XYZ file of C-alpha atoms in Angstrom:
115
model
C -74.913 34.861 -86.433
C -74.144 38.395 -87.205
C -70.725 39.972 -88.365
C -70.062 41.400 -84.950
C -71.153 38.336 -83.157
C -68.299 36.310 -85.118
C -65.624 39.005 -84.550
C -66.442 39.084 -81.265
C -65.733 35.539 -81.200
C -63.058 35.642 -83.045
C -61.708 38.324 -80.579
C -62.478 35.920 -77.939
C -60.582 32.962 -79.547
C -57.358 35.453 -79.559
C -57.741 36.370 -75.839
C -58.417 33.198 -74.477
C -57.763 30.651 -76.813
C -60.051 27.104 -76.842
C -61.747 27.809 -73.737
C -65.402 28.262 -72.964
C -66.911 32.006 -72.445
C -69.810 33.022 -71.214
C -72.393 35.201 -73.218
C -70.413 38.426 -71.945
C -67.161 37.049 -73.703
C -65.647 36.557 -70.232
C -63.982 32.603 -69.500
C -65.987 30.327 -67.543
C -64.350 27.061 -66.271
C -60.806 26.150 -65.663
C -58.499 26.285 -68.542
C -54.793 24.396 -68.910
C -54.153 28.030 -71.106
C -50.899 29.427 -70.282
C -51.481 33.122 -68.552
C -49.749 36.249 -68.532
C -49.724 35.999 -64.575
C -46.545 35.609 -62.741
C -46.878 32.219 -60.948
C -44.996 30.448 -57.867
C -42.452 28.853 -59.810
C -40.668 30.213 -62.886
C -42.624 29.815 -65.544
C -40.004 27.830 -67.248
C -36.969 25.577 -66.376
C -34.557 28.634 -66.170
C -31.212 28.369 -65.002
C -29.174 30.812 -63.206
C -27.147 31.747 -66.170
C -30.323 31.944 -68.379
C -31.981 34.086 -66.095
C -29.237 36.302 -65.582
C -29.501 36.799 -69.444
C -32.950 38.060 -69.166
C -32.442 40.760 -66.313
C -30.796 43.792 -67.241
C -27.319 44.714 -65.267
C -28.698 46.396 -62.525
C -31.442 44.117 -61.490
C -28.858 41.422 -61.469
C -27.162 43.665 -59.003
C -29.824 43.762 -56.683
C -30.835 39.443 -57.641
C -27.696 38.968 -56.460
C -28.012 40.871 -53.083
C -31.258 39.649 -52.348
C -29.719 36.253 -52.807
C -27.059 36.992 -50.076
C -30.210 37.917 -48.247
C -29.592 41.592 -47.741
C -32.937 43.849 -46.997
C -34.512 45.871 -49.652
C -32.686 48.943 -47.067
C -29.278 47.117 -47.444
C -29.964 46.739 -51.088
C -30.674 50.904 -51.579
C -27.749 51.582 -49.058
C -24.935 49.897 -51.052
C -26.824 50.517 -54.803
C -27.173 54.122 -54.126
C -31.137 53.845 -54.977
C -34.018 54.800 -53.079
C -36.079 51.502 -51.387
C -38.691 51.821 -54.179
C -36.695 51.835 -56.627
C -35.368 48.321 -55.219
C -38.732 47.256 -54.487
C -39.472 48.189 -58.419
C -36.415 46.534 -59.492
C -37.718 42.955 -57.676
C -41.048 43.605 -58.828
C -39.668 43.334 -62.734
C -37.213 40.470 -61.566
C -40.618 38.772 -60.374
C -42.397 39.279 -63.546
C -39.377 38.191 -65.894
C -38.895 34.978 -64.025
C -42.336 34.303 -63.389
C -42.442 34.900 -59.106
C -44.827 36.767 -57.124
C -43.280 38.436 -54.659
C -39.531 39.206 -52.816
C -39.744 35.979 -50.856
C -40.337 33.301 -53.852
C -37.667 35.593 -55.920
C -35.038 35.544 -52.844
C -35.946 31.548 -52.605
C -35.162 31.111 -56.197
C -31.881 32.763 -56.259
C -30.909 30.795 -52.916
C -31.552 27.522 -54.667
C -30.350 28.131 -57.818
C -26.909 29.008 -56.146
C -27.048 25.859 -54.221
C -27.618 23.632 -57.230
């Protein structure tokens, strides 16, 4: 094997850990690897308080609104904010808590507030 070949396996090891690659470097076959990829659920067994540790002020402010289930409008209206700038905001509420999307964030919140 030549020096490159084993850093570029090396490099490969890093990326993707254990699992198999193909001759390209790139993973073939399912892998029980954690991702970088927001999921569904949270990636973890956060609680409400945790969570609200991990968001900064204002996207508590508008985790807290979309919990009340206001509309990224109603959200802008009573923030003072344009819409994107709420959509941004539950974009990087998403990605701390591990959801895809306003719906599984908004479902989150709900049923952390009932628990």
């Amino acid at each position: 094997m030549k020096k490159s070949e084993g850093q570029s396996e090396f490099k490969n090891q890093q990326e993707f850990g254990n699992q198999p690659t193909n001759a390209k470097g790139i993973p073939s076959g399912p892998t029980n690897q954690p991702t970088n990829q927001p999921t569904n659920q949270p990636t973890n067994s956060l609680t409400l308080k945790e969570a609200y540790r991990i968001l900064s002020s204002r996207e508590c402010d508008v985790f807290e609104l979309i919990g009340e289930g206001k509309s990224n409008r109603q959200i802008a209206d009573e923030l003072y904010i344009s819409r994107d700038t709420v959509e941004n905001h539950i974009t990087r509420i998403g990605n701390k808590l591990g959801l895809r999307g306003r719906g599984k964030v908004r479902t989150w919140a709900v049923n952390q507030v009932d628990q």
